[in-house]
Structures are given as structure tokens and as C-alpha cells.
Amino acid sequence: MCAGPAAELGLTLSVLAEAEDASAALVVPSAPVGAHTDAEAVRRFAAACDVVTFDHEHVPPEVLAELVADGAVLHPHPEALRFAQDKLAMRERLTALGIPCPRWARADTVSDAEAFGDEVGWPVVAKTPRGGYDGKGVRVVATAAELSDWLERAAGAGTGILLEERVPFRRELAVLLARSPSGQAAAWPVVETVQTDGICTEVLAPAPGLDPELGARATEAALRVAGALDVTGVLAVELFELADDPGFVVNELAMRPHNSGHWSMDGAVTGQFEQHLRAVLDLPLGSPRPRERWTVMANVLGGEYSELYPAYRHVMARDPGAKVHLYGKGVRPGRKIGHVNVSGDDLDDLRERAGHAADYLRGVVTQ
Amino acid sequence: MCAGPAAELGLTLSVLAEAEDASAALVVPSAPVGAHTDAEAVRRFAAACDVVTFDHEHVPPEVLAELVADGAVLHPHPEALRFAQDKLAMRERLTALGIPCPRWARADTVSDAEAFGDEVGWPVVAKTPRGGYDGKGVRVVATAAELSDWLERAAGAGTGILLEERVPFRRELAVLLARSPSGQAAAWPVVETVQTDGICTEVLAPAPGLDPELGARATEAALRVAGALDVTGVLAVELFELADDPGFVVNELAMRPHNSGHWSMDGAVTGQFEQHLRAVLDLPLGSPRPRERWTVMANVLGGEYSELYPAYRHVMARDPGAKVHLYGKGVRPGRKIGHVNVSGDDLDDLRERAGHAADYLRGVVTQ
């Protein structure tokens, strides 16, 4: 999704692709094939780039260290990126900064887990510090025994498990911003993210009915995190909104264009992929102003159709105002394979339209 | 400028490029080098494409005929395209359709020109039927003698010269629409185009203060032209607005994304490059609805700077809401090398901002 803005900005984008027919490889001028875990492939790729950035957090730290030693220009820098790669490091750092977090602990043993759960109340939320996404690597457990397999594996690797209290939140919010190497930062309006079975299915931009004071405090916290961690590029800060003080806690960080920001591709003066490119190149940032009153983003999850084209045509014809973005990825049930943005004045109408288009593409509705 | 939308639509775009370092070649996955006048190069290129379209009108008819014989799928079809390639053919056809035109005549001799000028009044506007753009191939002449060189050359080629009365217009307008092979058509709001020395410098979308009835009639006329000529893809119909009946006459036709539609890239739900791709692929067309009250487009003309990057950074930093599109073309004085779009509620403010950005990039202002 950077390919469009890169062309608009006159940049020549190169992608380290998983395979020759990877979806990104089909729309950029250069896409050498290689695994993000293969140090030699990544180093060869980076040597041909002016600036290197990331579309996920899974490049191993030891590969990143080699790139730094090679003199590659990485944005975000590995020193920042590790707080998005390692949830325990993230919790330690945010707590030190005074950013509101759920109560949390590192557990290495079953008795660590027992102690934490007895203190904050069961059930608790357990997370593997690395490699999780879209609900993977997360477990809600009612007893410490339910974690014994994870704890055993973590003990072998010496990584520990992150435990968090289960926060009784009102809803989920996200602050998305971009920050450049010279320190300029710009935040989009706070959005509401709607999750189903641990996967974000809908984003409402801006978050309806949000207390402006809470929105300002959340945005200030996110900007402070970005500055303190020296984040470059897009930073997504996922929040739980609370009924009581402090009004929110931070759930997760991501240092890349993020699902919660897909609405901005059509709904804001500057979309998150354009802004990410501007940020990592240290170009002046663009305005994050929404172009319309509301934009609703609905994720398209893999479903009935292995061949999406007929459904795509149907959705385009049914709603000419819907912006359908398909990723060209293979369809697997529940996998995010695209999203739909719809903008306008009537939030209920937009939710119905975005949801219908996403459901149709999934095959959940057939008319 | 199709590269961004093509990536978004998941299309693999190939461009027949003038040179390996042509600006388009740097942002698309495939860009074989060849001249649009070289039949073999064009045929080889087309053989590898599902659908072929055009970014100018200058591919020779005999090359197009070879492509048709090869079975290439061309949109627009040469049968339609010739009315954008040949201004005499255009005038004949529009007149037959009853579309308002300035009074016109074909002149092959000085005495033809004398007769026309004496009938409609001097000065008259003379146009070479083929190959003109941005004021090139157009002359305003006070006597027939001023055309003797053109008439001599036209007599050799057997092409004639198009003569038109000089219309006392209020302002210039344009209707932009897209039409697909299956006949679906969608028009953007009528815009005002502001010309300086024969080159469009500014577009106001929608045209301020336009009589809605006139706008509707102009749009209806453009849709009728598109249908009658079987245009596929984007059609731009440039108009002169008149104080008296019939309210407008058609000035020019273009069958491709057009300068008068650049505002739509940022200002409409569906921009003209996306819509052109949807149209030529016979995908359902997207909504042409403007996202904001006004969008102003200012063309960036080549000026003082051969290296635009510092000025580009300055403009981005000065006005984060300005969308600056640079084409990566070599800078020549007066050449269109980019454009700036600005959207919002205050038309005067938008004109000032778009104009300032364009002037700064040209080097006309330095702060």
C-alpha cells in the first residue's frame, strides 16, 4: 500500500518480497526475493536502498544489528523498534515514562503467574513477548496451570511471559501519528477500533462521542512515547478506554502503518502510507486533517471465495462511493485480505455500507 | 499518475517509455523502451498487455490500425480516438450531432481563409488539425496572409487548416467524464479552467457561480458526445462559457485523463486516473463526488530551478495541506512539470495557497 503514494511522491520503491508473485512484487519497480530472516538476503537488499523501513515487526534483532553495522539507514531504528517487537520491553519502558498501562508482570514460572493472578484477580491476559499479532500469542487464562506449556517454552528461551490484568474497558481506541528523524510529528484524530474474536473488524474515524479532553491526553501520551523512544515513521498506539481514571491505558504499540490507520488512505488529506514515506525520508509531514465528517473502515476477512474478482465487481457496482482495497494475498478463512473505506456525514449509513461490502467480499452475504 | 491507482486496484501496469529513465518508468513494474511512432515497438508492447490505453493523442493512426489488426484491445478505440486526434474530424462530427461549436471552416487556400474571416469577422483562430497542445498549433490571425506558411504545408499534406471564429467567452469550463465499454458513464462536476498565455494555470472545482441549468446542459452534451463517439476511458470536453445562447460552445476534446481533471486526484472520491483504469477495464465506475466544498488545482510550470527538491521540501513544510504532484520530467521554462491541489471551504484562501505553492516551485516567488 506504499506503492501508490511512492509513485505520487516520485520515489522508486523496492520491496524484499517473500516470493516472485507476492502481491507487493507485482506493483513496484523492484522486488528482489528473500526471507526477512535471511541476514544475507536482507543485507544485500538494504545495500541497494537509501532508506530501509518495515511492514512488520518480525525482522530478527540480530539481522537488524548487521544492517546497522553495514551503515544502512533504518527507520524506525532497531533501538526504537525493539519496543514494538518485545512486549515486555514495551511495558517496562512505558511504565518508566509514566504512561498509563494495565497492571502487568513478567512470569517465568507457574508460581510467578499464581502470584500475579492472585494479586490482580483472575482471569489474566498472557502474551508471548514476541511474534504475536491479530490475537495470536495472546491467551486469557483462569489459572496459572493453563500457561504451563508457554512458561516451559519461555524458560527454555529465557524470554518470560507477559501477564496483564484484564481491563474492564468501555471500548478500544487508537492514536496514530507519524514522526520524522528531525523530530516533527503529526497525529491523526483518535479512532475507535471494533474487534471481533481478537481481530479488528471496523474502525470509526474519528472515535464517536470521544471526550475531547481524553482525546487530547491520549494524543499527548502517544506523542510523548514517540519522542521518548525516538520512533521514526508511523506509530500506532492501541488503547483501552476506561470509565474511570486515568481514562485509558495503552494496550499495544506498532511502529509501521497500521490497520487502525487504513481509513486515512481515503479519509484524510495525508494517508498513513504517504505519511510513513514522508517521515522515514525526513520530508515535511502532510496534514492529517480528515477530508469528511466520518470515515468508516471495515476489514475484509478471508471467507467463502478463493477468487475474489466477481465479488469485487459486485461491490464496486453496488456502492460507487466505497473504496475497496484488496491486498492480492491468498484467501484463508479469517485472514485480513483487504479493507473498505466509506466517508460521509451519516455514521450509521457508512457503517452499514462498509460492513456490507466487507461481508459480501467474505461471502457472508450474497446480495 | 496511473501508477498509484493501478497499485491500489491490484493491476500490473506496463508503460511504453520514451527512455529507461523516463519518469513513468521509475514507478511501474514494467517499462519497455520504445517510441510511440515505432510500429514494431508498439506492437510488441501491446502483445504483452490485456488492455492498452493512451496518455496522449499522438500515436499515428497507421500504428493504431496495425494494433487493431493484431487483435489488441484498445481503449479508447481508434474509431473514437480520431476525433481527439483530428480537430477537423471533431468539428464535423460535433456539428452533425448538434453540439454547440464556434462557427468554423476548413481552409485549404488563402482565399478559403479570406472568405471565412470576412464572414465571421477578423481576427480568426487557426488550428492545425493534428499534433497541437498547450497553445502549440494554434494561431490567432488578423489576415489570411498570416496563414500562408501553414496553408502551404497543409496543402502538401492534404490536411487543411481548421479556422474558427474568435468567441467572446466569459470564461473557460471543462466537463470531465469517464465511460466504460459497456456504456456506463459518470461525470465529475463542471470545473472552471483559467488559462495564461494559452496554457491552463488553474482549475477551480466546481466552477464557482455556475448556473446549474447550464452545468446540466453542458454535462448532458458531453455525455452525448461520449456515447455517440463510443468513447472509452476519460473524456475531457473543454468549453467556452458564453453570455448569450446557447450558453457554451465546445472548444476541444481529449480522450485521456486531462489537466482539467487533476483536482480529482485529491478532491474527489474517485480520481481521474483511477476512473480511467476502471473504465478501460470495464470495471464498475467509482463515485465522482467531491470530498470537500472546493478544490483548487494550480499547474507548476518549469522556471528557475533545474533541481526542484529544495523548493519541494519548502512547499511541503509551508503548507502541509497542499498536495504537490511533480512529474519527474525535465524542467523547461513554461513546461507543465507538476501540479498542486488544495481543498477546503474558503475558495480565496485555496487559490492563494495553490498559486503560492506553484509559484514557489517555479521560482517566481522565493518566500
mmCIF file with all atom_site columns, C-alpha atoms in Angstrom, chain A residues 7 29 44-45 56 91 115 125 127 145-146 161 167 176 205 213 221 227 260 277 335-337 350 356:
data_model
loop_
_atom_site.group_PDB
_atom_site.id
_atom_site.type_symbol
_atom_site.label_atom_id
_atom_site.label_alt_id
_atom_site.label_comp_id
_atom_site.label_asym_id
_atom_site.label_entity_id
_atom_site.label_seq_id
_atom_site.pdbx_PDB_ins_code
_atom_site.Cartn_x
_atom_site.Cartn_y
_atom_site.Cartn_z
_atom_site.occupancy
_atom_site.B_iso_or_equiv
_atom_site.pdbx_formal_charge
_atom_site.auth_seq_id
_atom_site.auth_comp_id
_atom_site.auth_asym_id
_atom_site.auth_atom_id
_atom_site.pdbx_PDB_model_num
ATOM 1  C CA . ALA A 1 7   ? 4.673   6.733   -7.172 1.00 0.00 ? 7   ALA A CA 1
ATOM 2  C CA . PRO A 1 29  ? 9.527   -1.390  -9.866 1.00 0.00 ? 29  PRO A CA 1
ATOM 3  C CA . ARG A 1 44  ? 22.029  -7.338  0.001  1.00 0.00 ? 44  ARG A CA 1
ATOM 4  C CA . PHE A 1 45  ? 18.627  -5.711  -0.263 1.00 0.00 ? 45  PHE A CA 1
ATOM 5  C CA . HIS A 1 56  ? 6.035   -5.866  10.103 1.00 0.00 ? 56  HIS A CA 1
ATOM 6  C CA . ARG A 1 91  ? 5.710   -2.423  29.265 1.00 0.00 ? 91  ARG A CA 1
ATOM 7  C CA . ALA A 1 115 ? 1.146   -14.602 42.442 1.00 0.00 ? 115 ALA A CA 1
ATOM 8  C CA . VAL A 1 125 ? -4.186  -11.909 29.933 1.00 0.00 ? 125 VAL A CA 1
ATOM 9  C CA . LYS A 1 127 ? 1.141   -12.672 25.983 1.00 0.00 ? 127 LYS A CA 1
ATOM 10 C CA . ALA A 1 145 ? -1.758  -24.076 35.063 1.00 0.00 ? 145 ALA A CA 1
ATOM 11 C CA . GLU A 1 146 ? -3.183  -23.036 31.686 1.00 0.00 ? 146 GLU A CA 1
ATOM 12 C CA . ILE A 1 161 ? 5.763   -14.361 29.532 1.00 0.00 ? 161 ILE A CA 1
ATOM 13 C CA . VAL A 1 167 ? -9.003  -4.342  31.994 1.00 0.00 ? 167 VAL A CA 1
ATOM 14 C CA . LEU A 1 176 ? -1.902  7.043   15.061 1.00 0.00 ? 176 LEU A CA 1
ATOM 15 C CA . ALA A 1 205 ? -12.694 7.801   12.433 1.00 0.00 ? 205 ALA A CA 1
ATOM 16 C CA . GLU A 1 213 ? -10.045 16.156  26.907 1.00 0.00 ? 213 GLU A CA 1
ATOM 17 C CA . ALA A 1 221 ? 0.762   10.405  25.611 1.00 0.00 ? 221 ALA A CA 1
ATOM 18 C CA . GLY A 1 227 ? 9.616   11.213  21.225 1.00 0.00 ? 227 GLY A CA 1
ATOM 19 C CA . SER A 1 260 ? -6.228  1.342   12.639 1.00 0.00 ? 260 SER A CA 1
ATOM 20 C CA . LEU A 1 277 ? 7.229   7.531   3.486  1.00 0.00 ? 277 LEU A CA 1
ATOM 21 C CA . ARG A 1 335 ? -7.149  -13.648 7.294  1.00 0.00 ? 335 ARG A CA 1
ATOM 22 C CA . LYS A 1 336 ? -7.215  -9.909  6.586  1.00 0.00 ? 336 LYS A CA 1
ATOM 23 C CA . ILE A 1 337 ? -7.231  -9.771  2.791  1.00 0.00 ? 337 ILE A CA 1
ATOM 24 C CA . LEU A 1 350 ? -21.391 4.434   6.480  1.00 0.00 ? 350 LEU A CA 1
ATOM 25 C CA . HIS A 1 356 ? -21.972 -4.834  3.772  1.00 0.00 ? 356 HIS A CA 1
#
